[in-house]
PDB file of C-alpha atoms in Angstrom:
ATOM      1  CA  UNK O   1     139.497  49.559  62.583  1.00  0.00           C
ATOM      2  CA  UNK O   2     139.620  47.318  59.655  1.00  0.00           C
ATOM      3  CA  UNK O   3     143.252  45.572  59.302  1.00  0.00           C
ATOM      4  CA  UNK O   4     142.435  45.066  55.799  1.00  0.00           C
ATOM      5  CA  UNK O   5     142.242  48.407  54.434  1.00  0.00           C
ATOM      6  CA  UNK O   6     144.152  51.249  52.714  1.00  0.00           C
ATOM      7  CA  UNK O   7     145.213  53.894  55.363  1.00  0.00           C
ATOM      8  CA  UNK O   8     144.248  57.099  53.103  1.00  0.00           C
ATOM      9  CA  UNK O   9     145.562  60.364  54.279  1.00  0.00           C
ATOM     10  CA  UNK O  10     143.154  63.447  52.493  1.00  0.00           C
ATOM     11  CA  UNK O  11     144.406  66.817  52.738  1.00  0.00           C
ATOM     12  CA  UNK O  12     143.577  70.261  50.333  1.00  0.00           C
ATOM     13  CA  UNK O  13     145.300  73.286  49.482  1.00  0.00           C
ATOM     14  CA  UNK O  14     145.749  75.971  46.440  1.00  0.00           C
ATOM     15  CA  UNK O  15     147.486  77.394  43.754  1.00  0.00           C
ATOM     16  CA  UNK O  16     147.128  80.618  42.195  1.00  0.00           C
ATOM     17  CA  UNK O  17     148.730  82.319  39.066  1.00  0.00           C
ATOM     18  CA  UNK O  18     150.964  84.658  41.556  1.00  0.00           C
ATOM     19  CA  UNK O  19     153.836  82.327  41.518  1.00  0.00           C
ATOM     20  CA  UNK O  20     155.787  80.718  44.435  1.00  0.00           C
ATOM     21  CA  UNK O  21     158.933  82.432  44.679  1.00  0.00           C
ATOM     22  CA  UNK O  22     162.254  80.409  45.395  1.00  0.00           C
ATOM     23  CA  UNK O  23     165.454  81.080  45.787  1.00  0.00           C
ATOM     24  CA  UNK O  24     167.298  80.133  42.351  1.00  0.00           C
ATOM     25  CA  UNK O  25     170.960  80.551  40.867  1.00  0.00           C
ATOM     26  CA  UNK O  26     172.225  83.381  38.295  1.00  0.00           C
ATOM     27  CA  UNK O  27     174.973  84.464  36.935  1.00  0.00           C
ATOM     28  CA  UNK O  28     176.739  86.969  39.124  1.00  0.00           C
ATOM     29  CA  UNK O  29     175.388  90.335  39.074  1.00  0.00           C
ATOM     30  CA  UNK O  30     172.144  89.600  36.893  1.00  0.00           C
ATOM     31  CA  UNK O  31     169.237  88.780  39.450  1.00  0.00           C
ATOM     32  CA  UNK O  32     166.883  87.032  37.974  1.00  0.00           C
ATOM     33  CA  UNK O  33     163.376  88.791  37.716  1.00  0.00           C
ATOM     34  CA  UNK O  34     159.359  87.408  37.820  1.00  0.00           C
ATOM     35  CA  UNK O  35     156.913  88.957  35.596  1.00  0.00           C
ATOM     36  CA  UNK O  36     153.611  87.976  36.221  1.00  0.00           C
ATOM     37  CA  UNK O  37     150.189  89.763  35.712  1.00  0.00           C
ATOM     38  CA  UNK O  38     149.229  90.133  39.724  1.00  0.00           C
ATOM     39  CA  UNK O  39     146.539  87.664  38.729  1.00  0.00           C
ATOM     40  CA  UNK O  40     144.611  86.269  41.767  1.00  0.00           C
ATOM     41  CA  UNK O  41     143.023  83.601  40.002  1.00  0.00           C
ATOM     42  CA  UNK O  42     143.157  80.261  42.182  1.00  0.00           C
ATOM     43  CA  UNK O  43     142.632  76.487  42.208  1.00  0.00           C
ATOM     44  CA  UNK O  44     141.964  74.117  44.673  1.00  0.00           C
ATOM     45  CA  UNK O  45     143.579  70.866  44.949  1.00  0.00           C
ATOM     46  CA  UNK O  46     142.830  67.735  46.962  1.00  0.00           C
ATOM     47  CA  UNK O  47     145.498  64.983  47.463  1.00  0.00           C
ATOM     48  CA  UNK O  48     144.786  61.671  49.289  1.00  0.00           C
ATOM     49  CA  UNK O  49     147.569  59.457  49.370  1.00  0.00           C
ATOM     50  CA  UNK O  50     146.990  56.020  50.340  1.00  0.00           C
ATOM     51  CA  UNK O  51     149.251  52.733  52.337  1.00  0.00           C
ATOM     52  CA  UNK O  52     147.958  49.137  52.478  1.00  0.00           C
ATOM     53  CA  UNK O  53     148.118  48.325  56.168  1.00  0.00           C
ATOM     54  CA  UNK O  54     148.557  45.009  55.668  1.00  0.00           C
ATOM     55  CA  UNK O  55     150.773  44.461  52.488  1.00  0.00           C
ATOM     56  CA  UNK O  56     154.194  46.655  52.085  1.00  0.00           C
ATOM     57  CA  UNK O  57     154.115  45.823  48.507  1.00  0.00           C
ATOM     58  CA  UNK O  58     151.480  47.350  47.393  1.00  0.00           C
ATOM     59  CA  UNK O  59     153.210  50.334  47.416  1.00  0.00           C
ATOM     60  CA  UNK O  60     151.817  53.873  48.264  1.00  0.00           C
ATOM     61  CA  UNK O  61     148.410  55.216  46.061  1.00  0.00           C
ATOM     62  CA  UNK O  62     147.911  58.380  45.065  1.00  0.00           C
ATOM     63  CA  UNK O  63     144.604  60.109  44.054  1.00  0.00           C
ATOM     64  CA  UNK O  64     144.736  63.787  43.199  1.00  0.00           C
ATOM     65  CA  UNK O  65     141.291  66.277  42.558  1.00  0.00           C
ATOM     66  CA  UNK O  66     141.816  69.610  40.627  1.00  0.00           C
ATOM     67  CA  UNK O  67     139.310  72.476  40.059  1.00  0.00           C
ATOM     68  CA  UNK O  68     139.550  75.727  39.372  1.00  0.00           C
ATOM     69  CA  UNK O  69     138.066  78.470  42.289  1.00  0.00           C
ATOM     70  CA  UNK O  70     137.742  77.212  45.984  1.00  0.00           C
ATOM     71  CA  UNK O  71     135.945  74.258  46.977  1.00  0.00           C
ATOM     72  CA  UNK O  72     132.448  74.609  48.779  1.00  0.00           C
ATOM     73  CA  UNK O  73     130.983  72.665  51.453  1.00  0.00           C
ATOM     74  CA  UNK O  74     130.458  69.787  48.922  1.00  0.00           C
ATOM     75  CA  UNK O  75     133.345  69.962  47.746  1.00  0.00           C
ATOM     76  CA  UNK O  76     134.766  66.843  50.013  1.00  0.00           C
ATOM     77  CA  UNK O  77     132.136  64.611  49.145  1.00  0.00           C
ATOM     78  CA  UNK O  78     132.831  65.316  45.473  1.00  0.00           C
ATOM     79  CA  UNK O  79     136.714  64.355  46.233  1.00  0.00           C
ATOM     80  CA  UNK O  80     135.454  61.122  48.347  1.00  0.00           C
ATOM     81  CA  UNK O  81     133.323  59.898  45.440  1.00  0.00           C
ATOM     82  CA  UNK O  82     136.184  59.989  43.100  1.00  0.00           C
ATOM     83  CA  UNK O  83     138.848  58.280  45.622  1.00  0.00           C
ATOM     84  CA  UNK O  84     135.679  55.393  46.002  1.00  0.00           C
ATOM     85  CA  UNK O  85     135.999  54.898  41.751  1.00  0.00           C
ATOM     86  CA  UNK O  86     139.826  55.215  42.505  1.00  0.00           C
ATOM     87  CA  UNK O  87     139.882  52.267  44.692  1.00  0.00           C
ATOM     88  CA  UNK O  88     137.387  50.012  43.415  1.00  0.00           C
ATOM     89  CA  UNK O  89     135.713  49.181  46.108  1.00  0.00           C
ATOM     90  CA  UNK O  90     138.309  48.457  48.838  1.00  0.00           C
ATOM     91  CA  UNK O  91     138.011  48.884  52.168  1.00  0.00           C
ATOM     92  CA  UNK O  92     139.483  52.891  53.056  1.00  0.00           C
ATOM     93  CA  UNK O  93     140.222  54.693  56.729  1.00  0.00           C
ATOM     94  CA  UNK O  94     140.390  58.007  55.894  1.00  0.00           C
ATOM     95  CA  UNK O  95     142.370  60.436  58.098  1.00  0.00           C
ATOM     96  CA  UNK O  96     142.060  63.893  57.955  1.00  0.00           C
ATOM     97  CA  UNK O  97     142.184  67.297  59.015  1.00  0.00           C
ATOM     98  CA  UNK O  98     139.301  68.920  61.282  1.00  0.00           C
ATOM     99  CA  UNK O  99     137.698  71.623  58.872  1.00  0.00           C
ATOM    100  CA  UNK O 100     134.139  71.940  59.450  1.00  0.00           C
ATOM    101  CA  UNK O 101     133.423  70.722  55.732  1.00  0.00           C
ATOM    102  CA  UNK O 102     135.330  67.328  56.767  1.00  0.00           C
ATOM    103  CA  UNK O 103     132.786  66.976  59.772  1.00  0.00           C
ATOM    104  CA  UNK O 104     129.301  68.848  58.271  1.00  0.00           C
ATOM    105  CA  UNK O 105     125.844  66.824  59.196  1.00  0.00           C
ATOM    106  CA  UNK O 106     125.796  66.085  55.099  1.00  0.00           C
ATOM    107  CA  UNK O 107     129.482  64.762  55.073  1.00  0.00           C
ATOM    108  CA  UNK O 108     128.359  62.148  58.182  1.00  0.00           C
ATOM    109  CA  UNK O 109     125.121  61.550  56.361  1.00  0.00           C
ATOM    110  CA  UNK O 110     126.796  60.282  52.864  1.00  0.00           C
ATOM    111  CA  UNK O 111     129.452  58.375  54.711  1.00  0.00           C
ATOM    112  CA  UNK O 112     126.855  56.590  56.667  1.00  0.00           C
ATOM    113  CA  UNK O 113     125.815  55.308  53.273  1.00  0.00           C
ATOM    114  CA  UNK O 114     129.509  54.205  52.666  1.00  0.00           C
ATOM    115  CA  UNK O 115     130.120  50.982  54.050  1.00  0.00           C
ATOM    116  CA  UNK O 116     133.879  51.014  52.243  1.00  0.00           C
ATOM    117  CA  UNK O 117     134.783  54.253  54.016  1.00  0.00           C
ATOM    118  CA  UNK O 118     135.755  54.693  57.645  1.00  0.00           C
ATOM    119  CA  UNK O 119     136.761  58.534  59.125  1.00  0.00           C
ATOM    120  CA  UNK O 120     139.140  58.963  61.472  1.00  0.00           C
ATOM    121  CA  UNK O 121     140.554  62.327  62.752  1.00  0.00           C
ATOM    122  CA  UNK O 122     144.131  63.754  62.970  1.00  0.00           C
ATOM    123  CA  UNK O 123     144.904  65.848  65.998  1.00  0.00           C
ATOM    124  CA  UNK O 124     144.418  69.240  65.751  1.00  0.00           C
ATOM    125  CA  UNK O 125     147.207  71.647  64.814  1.00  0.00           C
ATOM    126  CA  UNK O 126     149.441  68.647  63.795  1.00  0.00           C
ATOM    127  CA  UNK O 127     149.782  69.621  59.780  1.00  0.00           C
ATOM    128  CA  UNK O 128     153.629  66.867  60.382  1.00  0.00           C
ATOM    129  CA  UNK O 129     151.317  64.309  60.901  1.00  0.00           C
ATOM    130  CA  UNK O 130     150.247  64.240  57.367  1.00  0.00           C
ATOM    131  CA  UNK O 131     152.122  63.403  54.602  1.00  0.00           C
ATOM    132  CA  UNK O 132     149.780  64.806  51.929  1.00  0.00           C
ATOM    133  CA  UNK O 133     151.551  68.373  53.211  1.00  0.00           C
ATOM    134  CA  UNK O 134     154.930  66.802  52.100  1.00  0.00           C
ATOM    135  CA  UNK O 135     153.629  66.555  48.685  1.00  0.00           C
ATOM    136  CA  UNK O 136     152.025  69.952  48.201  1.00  0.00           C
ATOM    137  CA  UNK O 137     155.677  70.722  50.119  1.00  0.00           C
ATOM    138  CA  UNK O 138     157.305  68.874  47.002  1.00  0.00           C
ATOM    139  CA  UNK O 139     154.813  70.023  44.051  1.00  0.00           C
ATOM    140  CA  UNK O 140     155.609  73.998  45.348  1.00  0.00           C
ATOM    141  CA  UNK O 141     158.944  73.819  45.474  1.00  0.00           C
ATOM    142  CA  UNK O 142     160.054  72.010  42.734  1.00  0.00           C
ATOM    143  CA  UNK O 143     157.142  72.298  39.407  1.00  0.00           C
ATOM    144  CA  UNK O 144     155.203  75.243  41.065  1.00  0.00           C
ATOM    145  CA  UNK O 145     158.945  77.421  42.069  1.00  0.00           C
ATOM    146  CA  UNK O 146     158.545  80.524  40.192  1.00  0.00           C
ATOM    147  CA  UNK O 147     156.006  80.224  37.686  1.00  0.00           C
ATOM    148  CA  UNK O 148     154.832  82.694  36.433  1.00  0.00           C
ATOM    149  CA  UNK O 149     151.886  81.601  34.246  1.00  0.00           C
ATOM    150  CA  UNK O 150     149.488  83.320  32.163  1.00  0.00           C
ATOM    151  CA  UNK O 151     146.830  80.840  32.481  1.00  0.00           C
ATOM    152  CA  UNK O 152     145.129  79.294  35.476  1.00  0.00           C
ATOM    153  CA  UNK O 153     145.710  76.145  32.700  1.00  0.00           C
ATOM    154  CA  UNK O 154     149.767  76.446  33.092  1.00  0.00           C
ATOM    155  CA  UNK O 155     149.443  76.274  37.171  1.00  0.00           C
ATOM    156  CA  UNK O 156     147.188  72.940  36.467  1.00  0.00           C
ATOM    157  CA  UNK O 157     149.583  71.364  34.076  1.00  0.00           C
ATOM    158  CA  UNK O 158     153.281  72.202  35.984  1.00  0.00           C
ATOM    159  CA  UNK O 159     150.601  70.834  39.164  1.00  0.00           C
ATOM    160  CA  UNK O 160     149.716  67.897  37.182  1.00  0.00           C
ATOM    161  CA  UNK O 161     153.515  67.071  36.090  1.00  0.00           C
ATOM    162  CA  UNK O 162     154.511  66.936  38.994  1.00  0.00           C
ATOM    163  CA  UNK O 163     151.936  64.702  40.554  1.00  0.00           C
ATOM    164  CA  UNK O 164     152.757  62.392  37.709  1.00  0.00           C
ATOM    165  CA  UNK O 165     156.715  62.496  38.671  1.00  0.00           C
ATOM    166  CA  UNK O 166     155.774  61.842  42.503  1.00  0.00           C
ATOM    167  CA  UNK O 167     153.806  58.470  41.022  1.00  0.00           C
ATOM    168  CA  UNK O 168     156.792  57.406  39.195  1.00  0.00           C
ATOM    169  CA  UNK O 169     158.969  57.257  41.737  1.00  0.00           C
ATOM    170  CA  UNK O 170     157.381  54.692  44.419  1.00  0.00           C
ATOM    171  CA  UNK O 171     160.402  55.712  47.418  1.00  0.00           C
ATOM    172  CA  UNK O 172     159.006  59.556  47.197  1.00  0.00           C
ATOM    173  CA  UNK O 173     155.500  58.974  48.277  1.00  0.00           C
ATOM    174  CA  UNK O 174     156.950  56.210  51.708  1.00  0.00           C
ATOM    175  CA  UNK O 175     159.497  58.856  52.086  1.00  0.00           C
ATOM    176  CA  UNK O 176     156.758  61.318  52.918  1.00  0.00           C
ATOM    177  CA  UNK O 177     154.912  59.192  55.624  1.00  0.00           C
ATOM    178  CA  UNK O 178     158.646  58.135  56.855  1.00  0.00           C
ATOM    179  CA  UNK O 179     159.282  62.047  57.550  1.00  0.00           C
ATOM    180  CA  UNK O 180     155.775  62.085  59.840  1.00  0.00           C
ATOM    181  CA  UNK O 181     156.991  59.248  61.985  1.00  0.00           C
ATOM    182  CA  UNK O 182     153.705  57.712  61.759  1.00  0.00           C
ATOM    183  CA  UNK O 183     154.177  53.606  60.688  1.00  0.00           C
ATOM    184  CA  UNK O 184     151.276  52.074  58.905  1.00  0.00           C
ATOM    185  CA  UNK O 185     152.867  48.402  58.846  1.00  0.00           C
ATOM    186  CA  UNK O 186     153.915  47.369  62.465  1.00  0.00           C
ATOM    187  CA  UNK O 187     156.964  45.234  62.510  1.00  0.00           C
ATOM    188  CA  UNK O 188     156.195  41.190  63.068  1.00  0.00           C
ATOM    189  CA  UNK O 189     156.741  40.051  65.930  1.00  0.00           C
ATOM    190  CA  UNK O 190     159.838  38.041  66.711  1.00  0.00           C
ATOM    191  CA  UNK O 191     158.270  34.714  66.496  1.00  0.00           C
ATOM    192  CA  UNK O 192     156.291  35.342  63.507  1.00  0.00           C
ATOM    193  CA  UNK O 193     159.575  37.103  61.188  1.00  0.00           C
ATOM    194  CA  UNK O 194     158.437  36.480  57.193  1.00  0.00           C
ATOM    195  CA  UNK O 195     162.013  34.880  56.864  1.00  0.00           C
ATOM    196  CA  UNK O 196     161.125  32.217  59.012  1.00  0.00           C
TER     197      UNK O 196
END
């Protein structure tokens, strides 16, 4: 594995216009009601969220894909093309999930191609192992918590607010790999200490 790279962790999942409920406050006796059209329109959202191995102060990147329906088969390859503009040709490890789309005979063939991009696979059935799910874990209960939009548009926007508050606060998107466990930069070892 290539010391020098961003660690990039890739993960998908949805919104819809039926809105996520939460729990909320109200004034006593007046419970607070959701009108929505039953709409099952849905779109499908990609998150990768990137750590330098080698240099804390980076700080954490975040690349985010949005498109209205499900994604397809080449759907991945269309999200790895735009994290390759995102990062301007720097070296990536990619870890992700084991969907078959993640692991199809045309997703090894294009990242053969890729001599920036390296694969790697999370366990299976370990979802705490990623923090991308912390952030779809953030976005749905905080800009996403009982919306009830008319338009697929209004899910995108309160989606893309809240990406845009995640970037702004650089602690939020550490905090997220801190809550897997997982640590990206290993400490130094006693004899080679940066204060030294």
């Amino acid at each position: 594995m290539n010391t020098r790279a961003w660690i990039v962790f890739l993960d998908e999942s949805g919104v819809s216009l039926l809105p996520q409920i939460r729990r909320t406050y109200a004034p006593r006796g007046r419970t607070p009601l959701l009108r929505h059209r039953l709409n099952w329109k849905r779109a499908s959202m990609a998150g990768a969220l990137g750590y330098h191995s080698t240099d804390p102060d980076r700080g954490a990147r975040l690349c985010f894909h949005l498109k209205p329906g499900s994604y397809d088969s080449a759907a991945p390859i269309e999200v790895l093309k735009q994290m390759k503009v995102f990062y301007r040709g720097e070296r990536v490890v990619l870890v992700w999930d084991s969907p078959s789309a993640h692991w199809s005979r045309a997703m090894r063939a294009w990242v053969a191609d890729q001599d920036w991009l390296t694969l790697e696979r999370l366990p299976a059935y370990a979802p705490e192992l990623n923090p991308v799910e912390l952030l779809w874990s953030s976005l749905k209960k905080r800009e996403l918590a009982n919306l009830a939009g008319d338009h697929l548009a209004d899910v995108a926007d309160a989606t893309e607010q809240g990406i845009h508050r995640i970037n702004h606060n650089p602690q939020l998107p550490c905090s997220f790999l801190a809550h897997t466990g997982l640590i990206i930069h290993p400490p130094h070892p006693p004899n080679l200490r940066k204060d030294q």
